[in-house]
Amino acid sequence: MASVKEKSKPGDASPAAAKTKHPKERYLYWYESMLLQRKFEEKAGQLYGQQKIRGFCHLYIGQEACSSGSVSALTKDDKWITAYRDHGIPLALGSDPKAVMAELFAKQTGSSKGKGGSMHIFDKSVNFMGGHGIVGAQIPLGAGVAFAEKYNKTKNLCMCFMGDGAVRQGAFHETLNMAMTWKLPVIFVIENNGYAMGTSVSRTSNVTDLYTLGEAYDMPSEPVDAMDVEAVHEAVSRAAERARNGEGPTLLEFRTYRYRGHSMSDPQKYRTKEELEQYKQRDPVENVRARILDQKLATEEDLAAIDQKIKAIVEESVKFAEESPYPSPDEAFKDVYMQKDYPFISE
Ligand SMILES: Cc1ncc(C[n+]2csc(CCOP(=O)(O)OP(=O)(O)O)c2C)c(N)n1
Ligand SMILES: [Mg+2]
């Protein structure tokens, strides 16, 4: 998307005060937050190879514009929920990378006290409601969160993310129906990255333009080029305005792509290298970097300083995670629902 440039007028603060489509601070936020997600996860991938991180680990690499473009469009009081590909959103929201990394290491200092792991990051301080491993489970939960906002008469909304695979679940359709009936302040986002594990979208339904699924419920819906962070920001802003005006939910189909495999062991035989390369040509991090330079919002040196800062943050998060203790065994019985007289638990 080309930016609108105007000649600076007399009295402008600086010769570089040419008008850009978005403020400079927003471009810089996009760059910094997307780069953090990218570098954090590249490191997590390496650490997984070294068996320092174990269990499930679903990387978001390639999809960073979905989180950063959404965060910039909303307020700090809005609520967020997603599936198990869940490192990017809290990092974009401002969660402490040290706590997120420690959770991947299953350490006591992790976001979920080391008991959730990669798929269950939670952070109340940034209104991030998880991290859910059951495909589609977070969709009714997200509507419930939005219901609470409406019930409490706030102006906040819930941003409810899901994958393309999740829209084939009954819970998706039941939730869209109720959310529209009750005009809940929720934005449903399908992150369509083309595949549910190794199954392409067209192998699971005749309907491959996923945003059209909203039509059955009269829900305003639109497709979004989610390799473009500006397009994401703009679509989410429109949907947020509707939600805050009491007009109810919107369904957005973010067209995106994951560069890595589904989880950590995926031979990726279901797609070609050429397909992957095509998407990398439109890499969201590189794109925003180019736009910043093109619009002279920062210099190469400024961006290099950001790169260094991110590198240090990621290194610090790994050091913190490595040096943190594991939770003690009795933690297994804390923060969980259980019957007091459950026969196998001794006091
Ligand atoms: C109810 C349920 N069925 C199956 C699974 C196994 N499973 C885990 S991830 C996944 C694919 C989901 O793909 P998608 O919704 O497109 O999300 P993506 O991984 O692409 O982000 C499946 C089938 C599960 N976790 N939950
Ligand atoms: Mg998918």
PDB file of N, CA and C in Angstrom, residues 7 24 77 109 115 133 150 197 223 240-241 312:
ATOM      1  N   LYS A   7       4.207  17.591   0.247  1.00  0.00           N
ATOM      2  CA  LYS A   7       5.343  18.476   0.501  1.00  0.00           C
ATOM      3  C   LYS A   7       5.134  19.154   1.844  1.00  0.00           C
ATOM      4  N   LYS A  24       4.449   8.086  12.640  1.00  0.00           N
ATOM      5  CA  LYS A  24       5.777   7.459  12.724  1.00  0.00           C
ATOM      6  C   LYS A  24       5.847   6.436  13.859  1.00  0.00           C
ATOM      7  N   ASP A  77      -7.449  -1.758  27.238  1.00  0.00           N
ATOM      8  CA  ASP A  77      -8.506  -2.399  28.036  1.00  0.00           C
ATOM      9  C   ASP A  77      -9.245  -3.501  27.277  1.00  0.00           C
ATOM     10  N   THR A 109       8.901 -19.263  36.884  1.00  0.00           N
ATOM     11  CA  THR A 109       8.754 -17.839  36.589  1.00  0.00           C
ATOM     12  C   THR A 109       7.991 -17.578  35.285  1.00  0.00           C
ATOM     13  N   LYS A 115       3.378 -24.253  34.208  1.00  0.00           N
ATOM     14  CA  LYS A 115       2.462 -25.392  34.185  1.00  0.00           C
ATOM     15  C   LYS A 115       1.653 -25.469  32.893  1.00  0.00           C
ATOM     16  N   GLY A 133      -5.527 -25.120  23.726  1.00  0.00           N
ATOM     17  CA  GLY A 133      -5.037 -26.235  22.908  1.00  0.00           C
ATOM     18  C   GLY A 133      -6.094 -26.992  22.129  1.00  0.00           C
ATOM     19  N   LYS A 150     -20.133  -6.410  27.659  1.00  0.00           N
ATOM     20  CA  LYS A 150     -21.430  -5.801  27.362  1.00  0.00           C
ATOM     21  C   LYS A 150     -22.269  -5.707  28.644  1.00  0.00           C
ATOM     22  N   MET A 197      -2.770 -28.228  10.306  1.00  0.00           N
ATOM     23  CA  MET A 197      -1.675 -29.210  10.280  1.00  0.00           C
ATOM     24  C   MET A 197      -1.263 -29.383   8.816  1.00  0.00           C
ATOM     25  N   PRO A 223     -12.367 -10.075   3.938  1.00  0.00           N
ATOM     26  CA  PRO A 223     -11.027 -10.656   3.859  1.00  0.00           C
ATOM     27  C   PRO A 223      -9.994  -9.557   4.032  1.00  0.00           C
ATOM     28  N   ALA A 240     -13.634  -2.498  15.162  1.00  0.00           N
ATOM     29  CA  ALA A 240     -13.690  -2.025  16.551  1.00  0.00           C
ATOM     30  C   ALA A 240     -14.722  -0.905  16.685  1.00  0.00           C
ATOM     31  N   GLU A 241     -14.791  -0.063  15.705  1.00  0.00           N
ATOM     32  CA  GLU A 241     -15.750   1.046  15.755  1.00  0.00           C
ATOM     33  C   GLU A 241     -17.178   0.493  15.808  1.00  0.00           C
ATOM     34  N   ALA A 312      19.166  -8.180  22.326  1.00  0.00           N
ATOM     35  CA  ALA A 312      19.485  -8.195  23.762  1.00  0.00           C
ATOM     36  C   ALA A 312      18.282  -8.684  24.585  1.00  0.00           C
TER      37      ALA A 312
END
